[in-house]
XYZ file of C-alpha atoms in Angstrom:
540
model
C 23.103 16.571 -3.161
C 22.745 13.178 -5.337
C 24.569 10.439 -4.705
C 25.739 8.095 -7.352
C 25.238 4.653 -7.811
C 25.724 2.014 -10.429
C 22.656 0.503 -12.082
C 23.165 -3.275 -10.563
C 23.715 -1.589 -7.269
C 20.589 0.158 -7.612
C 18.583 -2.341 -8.844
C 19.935 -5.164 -5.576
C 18.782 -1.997 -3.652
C 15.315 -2.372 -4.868
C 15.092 -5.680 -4.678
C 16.476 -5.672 -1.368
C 13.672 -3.067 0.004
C 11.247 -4.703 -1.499
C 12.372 -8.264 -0.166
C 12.288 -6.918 3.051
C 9.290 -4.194 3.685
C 7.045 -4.439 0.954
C 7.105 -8.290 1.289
C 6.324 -7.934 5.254
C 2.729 -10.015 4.656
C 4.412 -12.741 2.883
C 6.827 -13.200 6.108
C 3.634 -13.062 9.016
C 2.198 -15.361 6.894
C 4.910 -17.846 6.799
C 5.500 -17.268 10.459
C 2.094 -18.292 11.041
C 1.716 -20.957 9.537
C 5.353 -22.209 11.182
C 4.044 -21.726 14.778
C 1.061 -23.773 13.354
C 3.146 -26.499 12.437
C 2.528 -26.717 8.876
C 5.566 -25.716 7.600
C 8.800 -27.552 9.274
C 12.795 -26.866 8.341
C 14.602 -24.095 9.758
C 17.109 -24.806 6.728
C 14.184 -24.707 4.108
C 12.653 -21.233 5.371
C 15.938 -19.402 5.368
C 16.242 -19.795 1.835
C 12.642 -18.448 1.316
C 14.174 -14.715 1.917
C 17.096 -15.506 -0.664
C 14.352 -16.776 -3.270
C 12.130 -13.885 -2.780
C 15.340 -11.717 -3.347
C 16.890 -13.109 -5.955
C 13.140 -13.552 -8.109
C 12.334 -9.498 -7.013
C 16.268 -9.313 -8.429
C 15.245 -10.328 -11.456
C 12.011 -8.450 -11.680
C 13.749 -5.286 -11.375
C 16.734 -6.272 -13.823
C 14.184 -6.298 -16.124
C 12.238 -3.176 -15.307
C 14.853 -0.520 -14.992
C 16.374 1.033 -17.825
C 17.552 4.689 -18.127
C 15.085 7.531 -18.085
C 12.173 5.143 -17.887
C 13.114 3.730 -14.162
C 12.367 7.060 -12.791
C 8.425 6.223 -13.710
C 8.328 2.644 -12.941
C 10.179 2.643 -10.011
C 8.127 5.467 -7.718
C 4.720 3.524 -9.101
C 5.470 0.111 -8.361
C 6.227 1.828 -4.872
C 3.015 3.091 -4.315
C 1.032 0.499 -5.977
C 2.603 -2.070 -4.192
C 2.384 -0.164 -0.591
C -1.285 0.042 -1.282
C -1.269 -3.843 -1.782
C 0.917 -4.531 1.153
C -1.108 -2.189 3.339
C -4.621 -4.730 2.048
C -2.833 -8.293 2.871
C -1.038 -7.460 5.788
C -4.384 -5.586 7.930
C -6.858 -7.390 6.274
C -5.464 -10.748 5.544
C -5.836 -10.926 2.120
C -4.712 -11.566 -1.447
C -4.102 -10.341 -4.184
C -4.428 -12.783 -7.315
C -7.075 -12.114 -10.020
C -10.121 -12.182 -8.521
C -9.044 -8.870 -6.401
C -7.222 -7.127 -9.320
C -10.901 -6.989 -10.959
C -12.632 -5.947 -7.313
C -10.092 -2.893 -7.638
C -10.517 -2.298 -11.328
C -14.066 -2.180 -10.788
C -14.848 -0.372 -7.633
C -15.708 3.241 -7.150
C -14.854 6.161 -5.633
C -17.389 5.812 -2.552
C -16.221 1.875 -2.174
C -12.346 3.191 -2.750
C -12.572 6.178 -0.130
C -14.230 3.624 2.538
C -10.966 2.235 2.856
C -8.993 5.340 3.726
C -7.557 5.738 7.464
C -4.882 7.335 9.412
C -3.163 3.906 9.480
C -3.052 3.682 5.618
C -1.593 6.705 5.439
C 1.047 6.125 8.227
C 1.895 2.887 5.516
C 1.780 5.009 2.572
C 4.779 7.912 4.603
C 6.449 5.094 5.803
C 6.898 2.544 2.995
C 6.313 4.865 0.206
C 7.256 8.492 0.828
C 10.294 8.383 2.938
C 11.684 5.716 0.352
C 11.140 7.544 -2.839
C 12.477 11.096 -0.896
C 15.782 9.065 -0.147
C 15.596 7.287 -4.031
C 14.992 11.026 -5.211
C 18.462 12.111 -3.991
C 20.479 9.015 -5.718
C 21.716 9.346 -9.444
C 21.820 5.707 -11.382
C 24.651 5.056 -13.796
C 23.540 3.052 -16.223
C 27.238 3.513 -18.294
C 27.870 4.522 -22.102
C 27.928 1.411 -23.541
C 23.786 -0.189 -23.935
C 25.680 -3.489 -25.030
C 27.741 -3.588 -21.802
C 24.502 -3.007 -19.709
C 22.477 -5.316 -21.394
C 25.282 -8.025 -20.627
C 25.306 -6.967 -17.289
C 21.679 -7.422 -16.740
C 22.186 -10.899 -18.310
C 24.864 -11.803 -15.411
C 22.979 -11.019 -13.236
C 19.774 -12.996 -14.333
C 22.051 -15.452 -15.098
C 23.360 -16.257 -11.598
C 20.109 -15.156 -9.794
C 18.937 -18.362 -12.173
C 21.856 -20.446 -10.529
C 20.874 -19.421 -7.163
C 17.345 -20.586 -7.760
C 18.563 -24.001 -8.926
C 20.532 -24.245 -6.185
C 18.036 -23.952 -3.843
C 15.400 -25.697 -5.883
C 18.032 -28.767 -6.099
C 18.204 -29.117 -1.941
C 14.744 -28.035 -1.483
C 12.589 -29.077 -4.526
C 10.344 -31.202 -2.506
C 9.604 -28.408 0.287
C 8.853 -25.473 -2.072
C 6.498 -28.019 -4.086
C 4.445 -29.118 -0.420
C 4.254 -25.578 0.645
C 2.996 -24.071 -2.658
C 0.697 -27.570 -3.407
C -0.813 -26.807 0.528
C -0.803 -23.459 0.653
C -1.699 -21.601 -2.857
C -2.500 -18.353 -1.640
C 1.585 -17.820 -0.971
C 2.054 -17.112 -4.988
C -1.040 -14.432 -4.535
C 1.225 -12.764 -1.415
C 4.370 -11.681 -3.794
C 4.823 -8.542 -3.813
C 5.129 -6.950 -6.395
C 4.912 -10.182 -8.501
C 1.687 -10.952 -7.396
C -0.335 -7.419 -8.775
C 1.571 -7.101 -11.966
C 0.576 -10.805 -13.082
C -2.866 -10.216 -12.139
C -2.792 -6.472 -13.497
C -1.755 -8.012 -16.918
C -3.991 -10.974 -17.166
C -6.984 -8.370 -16.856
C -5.717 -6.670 -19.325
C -4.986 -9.500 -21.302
C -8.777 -10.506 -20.674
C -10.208 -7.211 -21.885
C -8.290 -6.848 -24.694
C -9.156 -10.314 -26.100
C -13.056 -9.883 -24.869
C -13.641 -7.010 -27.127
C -13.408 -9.099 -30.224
C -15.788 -11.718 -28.714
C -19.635 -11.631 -29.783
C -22.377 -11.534 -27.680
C -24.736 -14.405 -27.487
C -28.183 -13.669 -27.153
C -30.258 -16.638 -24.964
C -33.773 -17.354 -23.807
C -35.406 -15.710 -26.749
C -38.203 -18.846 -26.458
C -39.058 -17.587 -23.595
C -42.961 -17.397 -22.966
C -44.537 -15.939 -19.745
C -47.408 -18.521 -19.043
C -49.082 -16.553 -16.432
C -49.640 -13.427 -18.721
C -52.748 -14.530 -20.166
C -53.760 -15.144 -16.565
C -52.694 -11.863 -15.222
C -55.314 -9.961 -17.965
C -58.108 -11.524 -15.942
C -56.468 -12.104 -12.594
C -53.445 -10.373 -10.905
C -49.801 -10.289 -11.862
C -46.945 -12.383 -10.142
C -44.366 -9.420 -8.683
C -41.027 -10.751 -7.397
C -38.931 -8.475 -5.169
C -35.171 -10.005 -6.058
C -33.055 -8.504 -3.444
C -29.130 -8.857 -3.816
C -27.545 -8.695 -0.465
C -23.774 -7.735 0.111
C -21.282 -8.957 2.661
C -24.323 -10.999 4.837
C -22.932 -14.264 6.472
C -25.283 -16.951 7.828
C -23.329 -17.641 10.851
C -24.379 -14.816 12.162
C -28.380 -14.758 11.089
C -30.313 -15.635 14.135
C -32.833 -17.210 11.555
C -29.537 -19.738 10.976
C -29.071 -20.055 14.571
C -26.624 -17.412 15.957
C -26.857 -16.516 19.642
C -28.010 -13.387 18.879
C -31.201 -11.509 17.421
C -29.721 -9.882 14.372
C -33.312 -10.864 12.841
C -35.987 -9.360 15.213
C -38.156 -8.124 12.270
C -37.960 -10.960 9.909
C -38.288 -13.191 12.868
C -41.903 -12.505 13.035
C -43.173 -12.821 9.096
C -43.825 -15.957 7.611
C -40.636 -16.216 5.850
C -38.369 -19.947 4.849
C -34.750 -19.032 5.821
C -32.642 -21.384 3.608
C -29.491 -23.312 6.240
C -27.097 -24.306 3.733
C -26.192 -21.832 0.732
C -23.505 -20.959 -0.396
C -21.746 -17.945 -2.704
C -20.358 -18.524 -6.582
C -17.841 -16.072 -5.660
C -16.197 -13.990 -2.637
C -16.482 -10.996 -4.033
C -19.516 -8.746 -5.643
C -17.538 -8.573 -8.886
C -17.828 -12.631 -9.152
C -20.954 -13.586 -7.358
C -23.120 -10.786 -8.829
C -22.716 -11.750 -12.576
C -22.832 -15.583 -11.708
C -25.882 -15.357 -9.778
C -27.710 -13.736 -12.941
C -26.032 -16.101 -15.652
C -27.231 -19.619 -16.464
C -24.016 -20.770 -15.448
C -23.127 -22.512 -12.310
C -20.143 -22.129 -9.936
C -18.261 -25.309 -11.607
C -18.392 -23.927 -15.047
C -18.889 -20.296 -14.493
C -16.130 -17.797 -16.499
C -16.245 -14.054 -16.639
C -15.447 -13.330 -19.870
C -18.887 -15.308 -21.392
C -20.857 -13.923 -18.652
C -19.559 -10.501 -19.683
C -20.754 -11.470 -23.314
C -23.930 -13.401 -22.514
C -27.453 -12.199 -22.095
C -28.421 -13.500 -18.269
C -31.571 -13.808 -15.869
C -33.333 -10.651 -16.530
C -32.948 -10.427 -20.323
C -34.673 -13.761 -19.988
C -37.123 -12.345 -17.983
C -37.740 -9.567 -20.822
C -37.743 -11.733 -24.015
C -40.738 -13.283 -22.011
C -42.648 -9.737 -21.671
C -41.926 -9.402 -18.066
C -41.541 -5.977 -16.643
C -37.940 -5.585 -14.946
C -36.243 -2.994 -13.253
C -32.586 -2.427 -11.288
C -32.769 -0.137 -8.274
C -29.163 0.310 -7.049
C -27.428 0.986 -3.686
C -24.135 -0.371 -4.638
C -21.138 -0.147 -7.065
C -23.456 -0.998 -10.185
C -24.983 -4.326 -11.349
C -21.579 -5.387 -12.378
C -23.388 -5.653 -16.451
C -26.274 -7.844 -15.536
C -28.751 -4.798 -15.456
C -27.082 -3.020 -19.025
C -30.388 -3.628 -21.031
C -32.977 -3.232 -18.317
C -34.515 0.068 -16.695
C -31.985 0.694 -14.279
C -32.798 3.535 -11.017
C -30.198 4.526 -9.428
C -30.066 6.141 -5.789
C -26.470 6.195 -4.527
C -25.947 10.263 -4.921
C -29.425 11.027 -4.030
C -29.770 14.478 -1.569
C -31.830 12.928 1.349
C -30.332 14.716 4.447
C -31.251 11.925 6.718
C -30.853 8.996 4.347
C -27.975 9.955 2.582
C -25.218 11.600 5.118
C -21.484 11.877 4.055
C -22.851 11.069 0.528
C -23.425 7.412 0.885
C -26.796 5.883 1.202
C -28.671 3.714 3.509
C -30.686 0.807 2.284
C -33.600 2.882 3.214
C -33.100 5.413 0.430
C -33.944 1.874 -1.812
C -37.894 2.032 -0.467
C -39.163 4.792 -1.928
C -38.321 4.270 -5.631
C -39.458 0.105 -4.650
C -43.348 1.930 -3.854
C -43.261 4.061 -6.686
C -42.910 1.019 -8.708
C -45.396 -1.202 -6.956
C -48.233 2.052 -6.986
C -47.788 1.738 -11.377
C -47.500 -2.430 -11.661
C -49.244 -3.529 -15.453
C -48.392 -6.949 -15.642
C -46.432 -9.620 -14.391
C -42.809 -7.790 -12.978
C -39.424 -8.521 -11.473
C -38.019 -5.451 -9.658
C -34.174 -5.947 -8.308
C -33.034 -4.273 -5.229
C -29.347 -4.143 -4.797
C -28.306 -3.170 -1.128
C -25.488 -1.986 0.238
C -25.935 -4.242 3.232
C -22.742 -4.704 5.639
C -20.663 -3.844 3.043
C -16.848 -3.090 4.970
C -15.032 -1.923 6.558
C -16.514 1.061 7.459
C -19.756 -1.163 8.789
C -20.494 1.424 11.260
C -21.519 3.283 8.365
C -24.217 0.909 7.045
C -27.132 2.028 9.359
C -28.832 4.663 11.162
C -27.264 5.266 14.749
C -30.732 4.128 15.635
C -29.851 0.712 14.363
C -26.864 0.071 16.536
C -28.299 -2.605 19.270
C -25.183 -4.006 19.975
C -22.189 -1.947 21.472
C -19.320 -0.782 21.751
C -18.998 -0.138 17.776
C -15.936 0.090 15.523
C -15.808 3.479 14.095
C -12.728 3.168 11.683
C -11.800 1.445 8.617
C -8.754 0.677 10.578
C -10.097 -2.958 11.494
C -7.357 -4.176 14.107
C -7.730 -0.897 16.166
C -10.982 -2.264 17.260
C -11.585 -5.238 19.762
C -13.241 -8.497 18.283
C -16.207 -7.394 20.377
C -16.523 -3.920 18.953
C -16.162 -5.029 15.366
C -18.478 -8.115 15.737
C -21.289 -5.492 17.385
C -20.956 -3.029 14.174
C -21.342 -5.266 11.601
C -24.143 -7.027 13.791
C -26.030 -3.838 13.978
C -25.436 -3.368 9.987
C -27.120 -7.107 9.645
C -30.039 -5.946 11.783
C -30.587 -2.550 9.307
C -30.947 -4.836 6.472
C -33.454 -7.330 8.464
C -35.749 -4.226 8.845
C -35.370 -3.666 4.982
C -36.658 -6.732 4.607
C -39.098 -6.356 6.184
C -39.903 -3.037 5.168
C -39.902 -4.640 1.480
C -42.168 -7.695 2.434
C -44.707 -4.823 3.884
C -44.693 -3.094 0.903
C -45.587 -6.160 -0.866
C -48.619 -6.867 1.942
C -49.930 -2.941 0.927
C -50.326 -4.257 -2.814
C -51.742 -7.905 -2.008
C -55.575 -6.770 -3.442
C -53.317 -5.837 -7.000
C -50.741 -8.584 -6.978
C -49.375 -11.762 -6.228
C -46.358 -10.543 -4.176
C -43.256 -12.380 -3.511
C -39.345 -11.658 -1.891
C -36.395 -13.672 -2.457
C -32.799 -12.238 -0.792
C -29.677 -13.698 -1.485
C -26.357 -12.284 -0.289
C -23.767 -12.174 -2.637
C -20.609 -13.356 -0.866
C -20.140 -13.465 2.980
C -17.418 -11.693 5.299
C -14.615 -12.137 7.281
C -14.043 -10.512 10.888
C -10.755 -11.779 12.219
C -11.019 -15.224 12.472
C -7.684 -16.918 11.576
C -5.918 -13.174 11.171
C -8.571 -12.782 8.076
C -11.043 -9.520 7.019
C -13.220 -8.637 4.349
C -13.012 -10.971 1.502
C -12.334 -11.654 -1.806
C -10.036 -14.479 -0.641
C -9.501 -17.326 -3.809
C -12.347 -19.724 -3.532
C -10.817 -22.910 -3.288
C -8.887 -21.556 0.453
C -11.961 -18.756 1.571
C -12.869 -19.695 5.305
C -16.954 -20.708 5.209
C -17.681 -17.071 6.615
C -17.211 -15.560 2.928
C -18.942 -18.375 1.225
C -21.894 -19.409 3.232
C -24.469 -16.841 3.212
C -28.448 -16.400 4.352
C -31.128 -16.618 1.489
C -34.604 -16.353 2.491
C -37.818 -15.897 0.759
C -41.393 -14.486 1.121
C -44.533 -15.566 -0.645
C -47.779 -13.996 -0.047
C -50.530 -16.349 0.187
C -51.914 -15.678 -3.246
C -48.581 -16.354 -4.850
C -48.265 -19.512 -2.745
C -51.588 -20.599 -4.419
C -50.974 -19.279 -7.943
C -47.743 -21.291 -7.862
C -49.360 -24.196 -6.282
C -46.439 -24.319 -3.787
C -46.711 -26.876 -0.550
C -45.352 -25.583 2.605
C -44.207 -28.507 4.299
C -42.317 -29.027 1.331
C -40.529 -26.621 1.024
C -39.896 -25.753 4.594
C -37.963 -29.281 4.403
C -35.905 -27.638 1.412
C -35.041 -24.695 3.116
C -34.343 -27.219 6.356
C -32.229 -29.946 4.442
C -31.208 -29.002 0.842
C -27.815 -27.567 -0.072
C -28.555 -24.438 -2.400
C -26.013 -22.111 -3.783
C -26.378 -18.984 -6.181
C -26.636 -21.585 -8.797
C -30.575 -22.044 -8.313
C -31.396 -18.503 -8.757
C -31.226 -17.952 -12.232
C -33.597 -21.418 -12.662
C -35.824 -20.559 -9.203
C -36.938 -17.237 -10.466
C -37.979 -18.295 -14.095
C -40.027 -20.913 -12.028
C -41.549 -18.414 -9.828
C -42.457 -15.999 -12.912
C -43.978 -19.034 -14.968
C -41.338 -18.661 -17.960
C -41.296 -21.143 -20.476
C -37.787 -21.629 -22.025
C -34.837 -24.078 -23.201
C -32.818 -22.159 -20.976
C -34.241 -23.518 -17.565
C -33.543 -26.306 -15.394
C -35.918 -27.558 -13.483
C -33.220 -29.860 -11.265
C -31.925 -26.571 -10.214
C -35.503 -24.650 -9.413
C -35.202 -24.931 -5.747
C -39.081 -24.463 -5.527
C -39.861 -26.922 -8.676
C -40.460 -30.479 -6.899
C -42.245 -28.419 -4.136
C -45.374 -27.629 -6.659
C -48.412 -29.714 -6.593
C-alpha cells in the first residue's frame, strides 16, 4: 500500500536522507579534522548540518517535479551511494579531476573495485531506501502555479537560513573552505553533478575546437648516421601507481628493487607527477606543456611527444597494458595486449606486465632505423594490488586479497602492493635485457616514469586522484629511472658523473620528458627546450 505525501514533505525527506547518510564522509571528515584541532567552535559546526540541509533542500526543490522525480530521484541515489561508498573507504574526492577518471575508465579498471562491502553500501544506502520511496505517492497538487510558488517559499527561506548563518559565521565558513578546499569536493550530491556537468560542458565546447598540429620542423639528426652506423632505440616505459618512498633505489627499508639493483641504472630522488591520476599525468607527460600551464582540453586537441617523434621519421609504437593511452598514442601504431588468451599471463582476464615482453622482442628482432617503442604497464595499479603479479612475486606477506582496503591490516596492504612494485622491477629489468640481446644492432636505451603515485592509509587516505594542490607527497612523488647502454652513452656523448649528480640533486617532474626524449633521439625542432632536457647540460 502507498502512502501519500505532499511534494515539500517529500522533497525535506530527501534532503534530510541525504544530509544525513549519503553525506556520512563529509561528517568523518569534519570530525577529523576537529580532533586535529583545525577546526574550533562547537556553535560554528552545528550549523554545518543545517547548511548542508537547507543547500541539499534546495537542490532537490529544484529537481523534483511530477512524473520526472521518479527518474531523478532513484539515480541520484545510486550515483551518489557509489560516490559516498569512494570518499568515505578510500578517502577521497570527488571534484573534476575524478569525474574524468570515471568517465574514462573501463570495465576491467571499473570491476577491480567491486567487493562485498560495496555492495553491503549499495543494499543499505540505496536499495532499502528506494524499496521504502517505492511505496510513497507524492502530491504535487492541481494547480503548477501554486507548486511553483511553493518551491519558491521554500528556496526563499532556505536562502534566509543561509544568511543567517552566513551573518554569525561568515568568517568561519570562509577559514574552513580557504584551509581546507577539498570540503566543496565532499558534497554529496552537489559535488558529482557540478563536476558531471562541467565535463560535459568541456566536451561539448571541445568538439568545435581545431587541432593544432606542432613539431612539423622536426629533423632526426642521427638518421643519416644510423644508415652507416646503428639506430638510437628508446624503451619509454609509463609506470602506474609507483611511489618513490617506497623504491629501495630511493632509500626505503626494504628491497622492492632486487633486480634493478644490480644494472647500471641512474634512479632519479626528486620527481614528481603533473597529475594524480592516469587520466591527467598521462596526456601531460606527452604534451609540451608543463604542470603550471598544462589544460586538458588543448592537450586533447594538440599533437604531443610522439607525433613529434614521427614528423622527424622516427619509428614509434604503443604497446598497452592499461586503460588506453588516454589520446597520446591516436596516430601512432598502437599493440594492444590487455584481452590476450595467455593462460598463465593473463588469468581472470587481466594481464600481467609480462604479457608486455613478447610483443617489446618482436619489435626489437624487425628495428630499421632510429625507434621509440612505449610500454604502458599496469604496474601497482589498486586496489586489487594483489592482483598485479604472479603469486611467485609475493616476497612480502601476509597480502591483502580484497578491494575492500580497510579489511586489511597496514602490514598486509603495505606487503601487496610491495610485492606488485617488485613485479614491475623485474620488468625492468626484463626490458633492459632485451635491450642488452640487441646491443650488436642498436644503441639501446630505457627511461620509466610512473605516472602518479599512491596512497595506502596514511592520514585515513587510499588510491588517488586527490586535487593537486592538497595530494599527500605519496601520489605526487614518484621513481624515474633510466638505462643507457654503453653505445648510446657514447653516441649521445653523455658524462656519467654528470648526470649521476642530476639524478642525485636535481628536482625533475614529468615536465622534462617530452624535452629529454627529443634530446635522446637527436630531434631537431622549435618545439624543444633544452632548459628542460634533463640529460642536455650533461653532454660533452
Amino acid at each position: 500500500m502507498q502512502r501519500r505525501l505532499r511534494s515539500m514533505g517529500f522533497t525535506l525527506l530527501i534532503a534530510l536522507y541525504f544530509t544525513v547518510f549519503q553525506n556520512m564522509a563529509l561528517w568523518h571528515h569534519l570530525s577529523v579534522l576537529y580532533a586535529a584541532q583545525k577546526v574550533q567552535g562547537w556553535g560554528f559546526l552545528l550549523t554545518v548540518p543545517v547548511f548542508i540541509f537547507v543547500l541539499m533542500n534546495v537542490v532537490f526543490t529544484l529537481l523534483i517535479w511530477p512524473r520526472v522525480y521518479k527518474v531523478i530521484v532513484p539515480v541520484l541515489i545510486l550515483a551518489a551511494t557509489g560516490v559516498t561508498y569512494a570518499m568515505y573507504q578510500y578517502g577521497v574526492v570527488f571534484d573534476h579531476g575524478m569525474m574524468v577518471n570515471v568517465v574514462e575508465t573501463d570495465t576491467h579498471e571499473a570491476t577491480s573495485y567491486l567487493s562485498p562491502a560495496l555492495f553491503g553500501w549499495f543494499i543499505g544506502l540505496a536499495v532499502i531506501p528506494l524499496i521504502l520511496l517505492w511505496r510513497v505517492k507524492v502530491d504535487f497538487g492541481a494547480s503548477t502555479r501554486q507548486l511553483i510558488l511553493k518551491k519558491g517559499m521554500s528556496i526563499l527561506l532556505s536562502l534566509v537560513v543561509v544568511g543567517a548563518i552566513a551573518g554569525l559565521y561568515y568568517k568561519d565558513y570562509a577559514s574552513l573552505l580557504r584551509n581546507h578546499s577539498e570540503i566543496k569536493a565532499m558534497i554529496n550530491p552537489t559535488n558529482f553533478l557540478s563536476a558531471g556537468y562541467r565535463v560535459l560542458k568541456e566536451r561539448v565546447y571541445e568538439a568545435h575546437l581545431p587541432f593544432e598540429v606542432i613539431g612539423t620542423d622536426a629533423v632526426d639528426r642521427n638518421a643519416a648516421l644510423a644508415e652507416k652506423g646503428k639506430p638510437n632505440v628508446l624503451v619509454l616505459v609509463v609506470g602506474e601507481t609507483a611511489r618513490a618512498q617506497d623504491y629501495a633505489l630511493d632509500g626505503y627499508d626494504r628491497n622492492t628493487n632486487p633486480y634493478l639493483s644490480k644494472e647500471s641504472i641512474l634512479s632519479y630522488q626528486n620527481v614528481s607527477s603533473c597529475g594524480t591520476a592516469t587520466a591527467v599525468s598521462v596526456p601531460c607527460m606527452f604534451s609540451r606543456m608543463t604542470h603550471d600551464n598544462y589544460d586538458a582540453l588543448t592537450a586533447r586537441h594538440q599533437e604531443g611527444l610522439l607525433d613529434v617523434l614521427k614528423h622527424a621519421g622516427v619509428s614509434v609504437t604503443w604497446i598497452d597494458n592499461n586503460s588506453g593511452s588516454k589520446g597520446v598514442a591516436n596516430r601512432v601504431n598502437v599493440i594492444i595486449t590487455q584481452g590476450s588468451n595467455d593462460p598463465t599471463l593473463c588469468p581472470d582476464g587481466m594481464c600481467y606486465d609480462g604479457i608486455l615482453l613478447k610483443p617489446l622482442k618482436q619489435q626489437l628482432a624487425h628495428i630499421e632505423g632510429d625507434t621509440v617503442i612505449v610500454l604502458h604497464l599496469m604496474g601497482s595499479h589498486g586496489p586489487t594490488y594483489a592482483k598485479r603479479y604472479p603469486k611467485a612475486f609475493a616476497r612480502f606477506k601476509p597480502v591483502c586479497e580484497t578491494s575492500d582496503l580497510q579489511q586489511c591490516s597496514q602490514e598486509a596492504l603495505i606487503n601487496t602492493y610491495d610485492n606488485s612494485l617488485v613485479y614491475t622491477d623485474y620488468i625492468l629489468d626484463q626490458i633492459i635485457g632485451l635491450l642488452k640481446e640487441e646491443s650488436s644492432k642498436v644503441n639501446g636505451a630505457m627511461l620509466y616514469m610512473s605516472d602518479h603515485g599512491e596512497s595506502l592509509g596514511e592520514q585515513g587516505i587510499y588510491l588517488h586522484g586527490m586535487p593537486y594542490s592538497i595530494a599527500p607527497s605519496q601520489q605526487t612523488h614518484i621513481p624515474m629511472i633510466t638505462w643507457f647502454s654503453p653505445t648510446f652513452t657514447q653516441h649521445q656523448r653523455l658524462d656519467g658523473q654528470c648526470m649521476s649528480q642530476v639524478a642525485q640533486h636535481d628536482k625533475l617532474s614529468h615536465d622534462n620528458v617530452f624535452h629529454t626524449v627529443l634530446g635522446m633521439m637527436d630531434i631537431s625542432t622549435n618545439t624543444y627546450d633544452p632548459h628542460l632536457d634533463m640529460l642536455a647540460a650533461c653532454r660533452q
